[in-house]
Coordinates of C-alpha atoms in Angstrom, one line a residue:
X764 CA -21.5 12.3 1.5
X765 CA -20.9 9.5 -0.8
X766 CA -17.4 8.5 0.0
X767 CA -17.1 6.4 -3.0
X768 CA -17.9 9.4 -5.3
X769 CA -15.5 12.0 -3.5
X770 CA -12.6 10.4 -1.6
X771 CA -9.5 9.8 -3.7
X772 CA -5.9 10.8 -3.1
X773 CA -4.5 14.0 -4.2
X774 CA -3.1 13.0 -7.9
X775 CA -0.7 14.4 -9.6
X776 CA 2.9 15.4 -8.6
X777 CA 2.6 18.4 -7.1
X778 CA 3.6 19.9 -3.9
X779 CA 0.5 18.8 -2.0
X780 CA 0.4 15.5 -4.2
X781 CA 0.0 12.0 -2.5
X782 CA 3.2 11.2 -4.6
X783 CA 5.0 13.8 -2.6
X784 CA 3.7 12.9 0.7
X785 CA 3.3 9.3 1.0
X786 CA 6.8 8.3 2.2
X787 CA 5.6 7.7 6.0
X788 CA 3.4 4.9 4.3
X789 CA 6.6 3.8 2.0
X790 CA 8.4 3.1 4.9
X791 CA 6.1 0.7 6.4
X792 CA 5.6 -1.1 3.7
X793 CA 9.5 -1.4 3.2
X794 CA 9.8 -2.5 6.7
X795 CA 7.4 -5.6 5.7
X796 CA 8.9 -6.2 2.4
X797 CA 10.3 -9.3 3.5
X798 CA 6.6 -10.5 5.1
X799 CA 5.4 -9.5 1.9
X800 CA 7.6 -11.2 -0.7
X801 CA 7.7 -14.0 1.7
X802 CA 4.3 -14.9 1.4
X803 CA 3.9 -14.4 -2.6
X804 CA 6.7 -16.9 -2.8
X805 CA 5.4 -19.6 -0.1
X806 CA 1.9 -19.4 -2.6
X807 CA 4.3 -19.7 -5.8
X808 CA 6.2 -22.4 -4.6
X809 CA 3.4 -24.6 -3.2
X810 CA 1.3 -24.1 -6.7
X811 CA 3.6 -23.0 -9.1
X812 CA 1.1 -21.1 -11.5
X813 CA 2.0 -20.7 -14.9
X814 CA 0.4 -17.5 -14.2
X815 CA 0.8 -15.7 -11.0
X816 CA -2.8 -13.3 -10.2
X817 CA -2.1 -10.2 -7.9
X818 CA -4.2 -7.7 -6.7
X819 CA -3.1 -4.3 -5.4
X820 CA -6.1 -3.4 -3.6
X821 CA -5.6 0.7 -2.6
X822 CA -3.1 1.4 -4.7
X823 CA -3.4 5.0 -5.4
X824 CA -0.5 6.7 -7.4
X825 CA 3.2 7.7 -7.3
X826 CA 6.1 6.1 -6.5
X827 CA 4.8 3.3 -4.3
X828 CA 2.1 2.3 -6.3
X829 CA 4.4 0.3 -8.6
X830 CA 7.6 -0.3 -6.2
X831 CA 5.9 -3.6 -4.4
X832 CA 4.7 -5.1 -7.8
X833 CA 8.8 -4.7 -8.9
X834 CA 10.0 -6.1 -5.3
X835 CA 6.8 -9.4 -6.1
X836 CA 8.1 -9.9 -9.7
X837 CA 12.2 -10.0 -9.2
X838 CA 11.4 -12.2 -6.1
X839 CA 9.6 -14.4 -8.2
X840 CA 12.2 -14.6 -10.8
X841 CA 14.9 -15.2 -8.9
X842 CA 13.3 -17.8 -7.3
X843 CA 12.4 -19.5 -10.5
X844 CA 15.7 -19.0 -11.9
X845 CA 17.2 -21.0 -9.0
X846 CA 15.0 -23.9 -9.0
X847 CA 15.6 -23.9 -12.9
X848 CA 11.8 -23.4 -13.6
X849 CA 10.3 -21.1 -16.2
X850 CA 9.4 -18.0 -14.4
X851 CA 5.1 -17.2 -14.8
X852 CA 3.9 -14.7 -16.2
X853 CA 2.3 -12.1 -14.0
X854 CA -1.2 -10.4 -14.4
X855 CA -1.2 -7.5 -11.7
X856 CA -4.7 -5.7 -10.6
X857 CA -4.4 -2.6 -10.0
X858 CA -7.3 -1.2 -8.1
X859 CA -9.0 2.1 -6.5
X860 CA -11.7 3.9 -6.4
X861 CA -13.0 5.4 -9.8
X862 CA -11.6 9.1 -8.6
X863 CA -8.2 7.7 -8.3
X864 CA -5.3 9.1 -10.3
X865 CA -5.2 6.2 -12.5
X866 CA -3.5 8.2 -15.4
X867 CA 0.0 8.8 -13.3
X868 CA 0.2 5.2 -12.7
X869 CA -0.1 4.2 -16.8
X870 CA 2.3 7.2 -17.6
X871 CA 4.8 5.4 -15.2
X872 CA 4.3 1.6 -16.5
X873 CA 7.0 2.5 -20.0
X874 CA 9.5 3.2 -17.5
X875 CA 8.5 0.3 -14.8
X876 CA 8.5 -2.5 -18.0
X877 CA 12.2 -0.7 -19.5
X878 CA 13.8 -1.3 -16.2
X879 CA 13.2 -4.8 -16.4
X880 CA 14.4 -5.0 -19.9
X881 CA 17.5 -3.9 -19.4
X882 CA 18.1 -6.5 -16.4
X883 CA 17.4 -9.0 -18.5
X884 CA 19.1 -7.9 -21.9
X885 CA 15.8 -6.4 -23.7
X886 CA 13.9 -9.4 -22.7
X887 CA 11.9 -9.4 -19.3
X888 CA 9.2 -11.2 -17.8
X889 CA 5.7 -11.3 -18.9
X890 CA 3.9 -8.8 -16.8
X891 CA 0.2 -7.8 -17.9
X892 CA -0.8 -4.3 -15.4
X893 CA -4.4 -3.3 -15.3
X894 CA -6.7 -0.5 -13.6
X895 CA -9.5 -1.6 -12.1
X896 CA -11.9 1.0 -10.6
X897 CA -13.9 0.1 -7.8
X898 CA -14.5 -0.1 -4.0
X899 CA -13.1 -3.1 -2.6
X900 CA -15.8 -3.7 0.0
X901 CA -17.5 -5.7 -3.0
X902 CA -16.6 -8.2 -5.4
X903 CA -13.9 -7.2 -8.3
X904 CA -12.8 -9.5 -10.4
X905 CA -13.9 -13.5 -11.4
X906 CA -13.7 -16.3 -9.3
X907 CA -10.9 -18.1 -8.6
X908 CA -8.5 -15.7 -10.4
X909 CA -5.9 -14.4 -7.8
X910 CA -3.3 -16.1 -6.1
X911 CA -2.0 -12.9 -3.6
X912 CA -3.7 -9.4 -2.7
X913 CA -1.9 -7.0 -1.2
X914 CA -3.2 -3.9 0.7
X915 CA -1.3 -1.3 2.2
X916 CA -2.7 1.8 4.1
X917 CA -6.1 1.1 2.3
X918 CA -8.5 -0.6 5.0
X919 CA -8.4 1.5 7.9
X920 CA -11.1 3.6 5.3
X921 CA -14.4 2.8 5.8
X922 CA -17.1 2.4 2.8
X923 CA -18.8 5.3 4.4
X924 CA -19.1 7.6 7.3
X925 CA -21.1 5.1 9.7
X926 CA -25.0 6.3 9.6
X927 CA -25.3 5.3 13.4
X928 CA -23.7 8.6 14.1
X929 CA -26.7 10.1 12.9
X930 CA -29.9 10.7 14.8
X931 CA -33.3 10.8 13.4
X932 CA -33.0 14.6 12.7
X933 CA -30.2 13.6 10.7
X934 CA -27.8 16.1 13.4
X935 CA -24.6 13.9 14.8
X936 CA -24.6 12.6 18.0
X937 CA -20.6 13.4 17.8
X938 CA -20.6 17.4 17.3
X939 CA -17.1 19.0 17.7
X940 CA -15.2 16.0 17.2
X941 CA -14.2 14.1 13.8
X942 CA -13.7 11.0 15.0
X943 CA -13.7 9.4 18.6
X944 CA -12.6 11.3 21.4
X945 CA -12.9 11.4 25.0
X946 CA -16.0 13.2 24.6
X947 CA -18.1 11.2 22.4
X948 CA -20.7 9.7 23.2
X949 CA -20.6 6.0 23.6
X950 CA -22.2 5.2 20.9
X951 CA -19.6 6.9 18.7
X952 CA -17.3 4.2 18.7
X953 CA -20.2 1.4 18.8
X954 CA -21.0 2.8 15.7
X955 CA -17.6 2.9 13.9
X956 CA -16.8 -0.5 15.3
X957 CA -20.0 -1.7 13.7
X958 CA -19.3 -0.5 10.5
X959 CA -15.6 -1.9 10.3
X960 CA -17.3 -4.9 11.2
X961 CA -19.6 -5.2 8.3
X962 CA -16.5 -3.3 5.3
X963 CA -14.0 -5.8 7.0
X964 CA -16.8 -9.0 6.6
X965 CA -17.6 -7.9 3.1
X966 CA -13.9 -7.4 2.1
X967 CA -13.1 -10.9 3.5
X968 CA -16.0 -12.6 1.6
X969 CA -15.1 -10.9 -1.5
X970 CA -11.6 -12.0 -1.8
X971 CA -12.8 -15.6 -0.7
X972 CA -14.1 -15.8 -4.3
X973 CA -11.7 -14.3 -6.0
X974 CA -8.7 -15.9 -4.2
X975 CA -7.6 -19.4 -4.8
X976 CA -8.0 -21.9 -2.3
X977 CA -4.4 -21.5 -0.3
X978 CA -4.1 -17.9 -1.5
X979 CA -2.9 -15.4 0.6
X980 CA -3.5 -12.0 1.2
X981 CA -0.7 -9.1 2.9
X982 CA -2.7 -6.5 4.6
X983 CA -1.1 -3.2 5.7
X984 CA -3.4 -1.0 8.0
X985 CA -3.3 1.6 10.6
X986 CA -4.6 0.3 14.3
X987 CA -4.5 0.7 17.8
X988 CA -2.6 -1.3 20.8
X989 CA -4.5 -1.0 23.3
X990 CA -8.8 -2.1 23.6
X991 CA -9.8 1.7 24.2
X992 CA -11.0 3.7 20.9
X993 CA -9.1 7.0 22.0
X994 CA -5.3 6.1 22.6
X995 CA -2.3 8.7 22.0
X996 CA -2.1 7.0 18.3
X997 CA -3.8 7.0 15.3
X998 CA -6.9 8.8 17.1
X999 CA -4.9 11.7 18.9
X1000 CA -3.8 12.9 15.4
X1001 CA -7.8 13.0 14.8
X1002 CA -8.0 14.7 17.8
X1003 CA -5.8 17.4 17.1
X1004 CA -7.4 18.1 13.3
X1005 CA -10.4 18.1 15.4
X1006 CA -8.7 20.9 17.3
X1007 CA -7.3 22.6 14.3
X1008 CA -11.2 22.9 13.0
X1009 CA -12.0 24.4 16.3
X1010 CA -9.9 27.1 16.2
X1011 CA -10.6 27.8 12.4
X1012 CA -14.1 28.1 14.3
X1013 CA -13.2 30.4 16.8
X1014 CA -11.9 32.6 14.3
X1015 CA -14.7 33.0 12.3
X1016 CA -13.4 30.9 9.5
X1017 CA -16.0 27.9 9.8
X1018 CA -19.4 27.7 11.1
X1019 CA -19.9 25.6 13.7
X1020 CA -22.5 24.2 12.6
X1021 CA -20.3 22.7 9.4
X1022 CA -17.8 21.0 11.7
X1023 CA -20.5 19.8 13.8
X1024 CA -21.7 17.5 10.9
X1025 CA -18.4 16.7 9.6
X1026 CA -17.1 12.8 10.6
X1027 CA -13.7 10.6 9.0
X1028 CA -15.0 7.2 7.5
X1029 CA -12.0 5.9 9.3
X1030 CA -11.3 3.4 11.8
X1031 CA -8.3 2.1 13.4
X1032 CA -9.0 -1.6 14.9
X1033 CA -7.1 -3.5 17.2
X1034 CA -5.1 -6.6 16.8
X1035 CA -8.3 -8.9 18.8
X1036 CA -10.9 -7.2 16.5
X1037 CA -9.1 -7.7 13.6
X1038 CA -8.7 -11.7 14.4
X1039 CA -12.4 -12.0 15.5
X1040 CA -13.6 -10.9 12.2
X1041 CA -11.7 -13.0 10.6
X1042 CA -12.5 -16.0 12.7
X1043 CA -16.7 -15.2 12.4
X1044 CA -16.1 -14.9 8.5
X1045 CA -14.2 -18.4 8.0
X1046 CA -12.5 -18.1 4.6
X1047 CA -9.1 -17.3 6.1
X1048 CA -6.7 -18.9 8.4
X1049 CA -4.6 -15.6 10.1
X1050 CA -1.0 -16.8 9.3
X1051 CA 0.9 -13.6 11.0
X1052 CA -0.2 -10.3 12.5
X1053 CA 2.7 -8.2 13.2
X1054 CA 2.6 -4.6 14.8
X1055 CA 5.0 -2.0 13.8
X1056 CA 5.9 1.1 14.5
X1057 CA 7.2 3.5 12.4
X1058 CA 9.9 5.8 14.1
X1059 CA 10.2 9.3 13.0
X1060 CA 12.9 10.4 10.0
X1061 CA 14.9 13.4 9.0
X1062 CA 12.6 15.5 6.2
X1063 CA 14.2 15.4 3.1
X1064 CA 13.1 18.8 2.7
X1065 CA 14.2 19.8 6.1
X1066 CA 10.6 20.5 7.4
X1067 CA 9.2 19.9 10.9
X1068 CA 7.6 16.5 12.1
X1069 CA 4.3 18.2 12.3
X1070 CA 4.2 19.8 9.0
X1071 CA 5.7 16.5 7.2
X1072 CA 2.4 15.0 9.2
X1073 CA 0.0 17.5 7.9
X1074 CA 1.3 17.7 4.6
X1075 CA 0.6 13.8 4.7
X1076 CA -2.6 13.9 6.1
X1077 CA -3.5 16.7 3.5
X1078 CA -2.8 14.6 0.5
X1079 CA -5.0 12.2 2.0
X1080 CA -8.3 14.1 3.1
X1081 CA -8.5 17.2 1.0
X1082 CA -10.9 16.0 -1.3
X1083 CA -13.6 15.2 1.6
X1084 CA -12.6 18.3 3.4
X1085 CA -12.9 20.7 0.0
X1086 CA -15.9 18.6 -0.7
X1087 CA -17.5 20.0 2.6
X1088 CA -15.8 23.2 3.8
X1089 CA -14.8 24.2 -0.1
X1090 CA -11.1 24.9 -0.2
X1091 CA -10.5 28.1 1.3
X1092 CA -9.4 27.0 4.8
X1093 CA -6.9 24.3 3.3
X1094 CA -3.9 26.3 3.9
X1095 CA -4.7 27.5 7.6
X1096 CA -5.9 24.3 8.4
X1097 CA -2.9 22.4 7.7
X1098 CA -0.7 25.3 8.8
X1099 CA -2.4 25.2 12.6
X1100 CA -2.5 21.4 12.4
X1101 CA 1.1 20.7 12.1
X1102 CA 2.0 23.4 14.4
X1103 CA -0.3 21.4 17.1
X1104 CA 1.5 18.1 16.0
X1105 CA 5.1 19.6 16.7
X1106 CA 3.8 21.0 20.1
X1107 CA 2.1 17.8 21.2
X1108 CA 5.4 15.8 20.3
X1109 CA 7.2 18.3 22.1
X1110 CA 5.7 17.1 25.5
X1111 CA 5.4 13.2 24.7
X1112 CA 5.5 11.4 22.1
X1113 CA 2.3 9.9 19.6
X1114 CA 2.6 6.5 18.4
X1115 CA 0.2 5.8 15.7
X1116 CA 0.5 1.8 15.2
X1117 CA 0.5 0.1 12.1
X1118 CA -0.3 -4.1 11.4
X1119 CA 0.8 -6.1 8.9
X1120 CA -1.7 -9.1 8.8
X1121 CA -0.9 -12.2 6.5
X1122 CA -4.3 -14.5 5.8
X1123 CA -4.3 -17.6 4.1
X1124 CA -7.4 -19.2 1.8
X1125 CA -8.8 -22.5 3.8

């Protein structure tokens, strides 16, 4: 499967929409909002561009594709407006992968550039939004250009489902399971750990180019705590979609055969692996890594924990799971999977853990 070609968020606005199920993912990104806003104004103050290059890197659509670029720019001005110095104008990357909803994002910029006209009297800031579609495992845009990138819940998705879990007969060496479990094989997670190292190597030497030198970058990604690959975390909600499949199979709904060659291009590193990569590649100094955890909320809809989950998870993986089982099953699927979630939290709790990692440009 070519993930490039088929893995996007769901668009739109509708009930299964990413812009209707991403607030799990707004809420950690408002609980860094001070890490990130600090760090865009230590680069400002210690250059003071005339023009101020950010990247968005993963910004899908809906509300929070546009909310941190509106927190970056008012910090910016009011920082400017302090120390009595003409606030730059901002040229904001906005990027994806070429399946992304790009459309809902420019329907929303009219309203996103009035708001700041009518804070300032019908005369704003300078801000110049683009879209630019393409993975961010390679390069993106010219050398030298950027002063920040920002990436939130983007690079815990691998370039691709890692081809080590393949044997020569092209059959997986992981069948039954999605992802890691307690009953893969070894090399399972030898294989997914070798392919976050190579996506996380390429991304880092990518934005070396691109970045200046003292430019930072504020990554938001899921992870693990601990140094084994199958925690009660990120991986146990794997595991239960795993399970969810597996029931769907015993029911006659999907051949086994289907799930058994069905793997996430996901991986969830921990805080060491993340700063050895980042050590072996060179370009970046690791300023902060901070692990968070983001506690459970009241639905504004008044649904369950579970199905808030799996309506999350859904807006995130139905176009790989339609791609491969075709979209029949969506519906049970989800319907079983947040019923499992609710029962497991029931018993003891899961705590998926999420970093927010600041680099600098040596």
């Amino acid at each position: 499967m070519d993930v490039e070609k088929v893995f996007h968020m769901n668009g739109g606005i509708g009930v299964t929409s990413y812009a209707e199920n991403s607030s799990l993912q707004k809420r950690g990104s408002d609980m860094v909002k001070h890490l990130t806003t600090g760090t865009v104004l230590e680069i400002f103050l210690s250059t003071t561009p005339k023009s101020l290059g950010i990247a968005d890197l993963g910004c899908s659509s809906g509300h929070n594709s546009l909310t941190i670029i509106k927190d970056i720019v008012e910090a910016v001005q009011g920082t400017s407006s302090n120390m009595l110095h003409p606030t730059p104008e901002f040229r904001v990357y906005l990027n994806d992968l070429p399946t992304n909803d790009f459309n809902s994002i420019f329907k929303a910029l009219p309203e996103f550039y009035k708001g700041f006209e009518v804070e300032k009297n019908g005369g704003g800031p300078s801000i110049f939004i683009g879209g630019y579609a393409g993975s961010f495992y390679r390069r993106l845009f010219p050398n030298n250009c950027l002063h920040f990138v920002y990436s939130s819940y983007s690079l815990h998705w691998l370039s691709r489902v890692p081809p080590a879990l393949y044997d020569e007969q092209n059959s997986s060496i992981n069948k039954g399971n999605i992802y890691i479990s307690e009953s893969s094989p070894p090399l399972v997670s030898e294989a997914y750990f070798k392919q976050f190292q190579d996506d996380f190597n390429d991304f880092l030497c990518s934005r070396s180019q691109e970045l200046v030198v003292g430019g930072r970058m504020v990554l938001i990604l899921l992870g693990r705590e601990s140094q084994d690959h199958v925690d009660r975390g990120n991986s146990f909600f794997w595991e239960l979609l795993s399970r969810s499949f597996a029931e769907l199979v015993s029911k006659g709904e999907v051949e086994k055969e289907k799930l058994d060659s069905y793997e996430v291009h996901f991986y969830a590193p921990s805080k060491n692996e993340i700063e050895d990569e980042v050590r072996k590649e060179g370009s970046f100094n690791v300023d902060r890594i901070e692990m968070i955890e983001i506690e459970r909320d009241h639905d504004k809809d008044g649904r369950s924990y579970g199905t808030a989950i799996a309506m999350t998870v859904r807006a995130i993986q139905e176009s790989m799971i339609c791609h491969h089982f075709g979209e029949g099953i969506l519906d049970n699927l989800f319907e079983i999977y947040g019923r499992m979630v609710d029962e497991e939290m029931a018993e003891e709790e899961i705590r998926p853990i999420t970093f927010a990692v600041v680099l600098r440009k040596v």
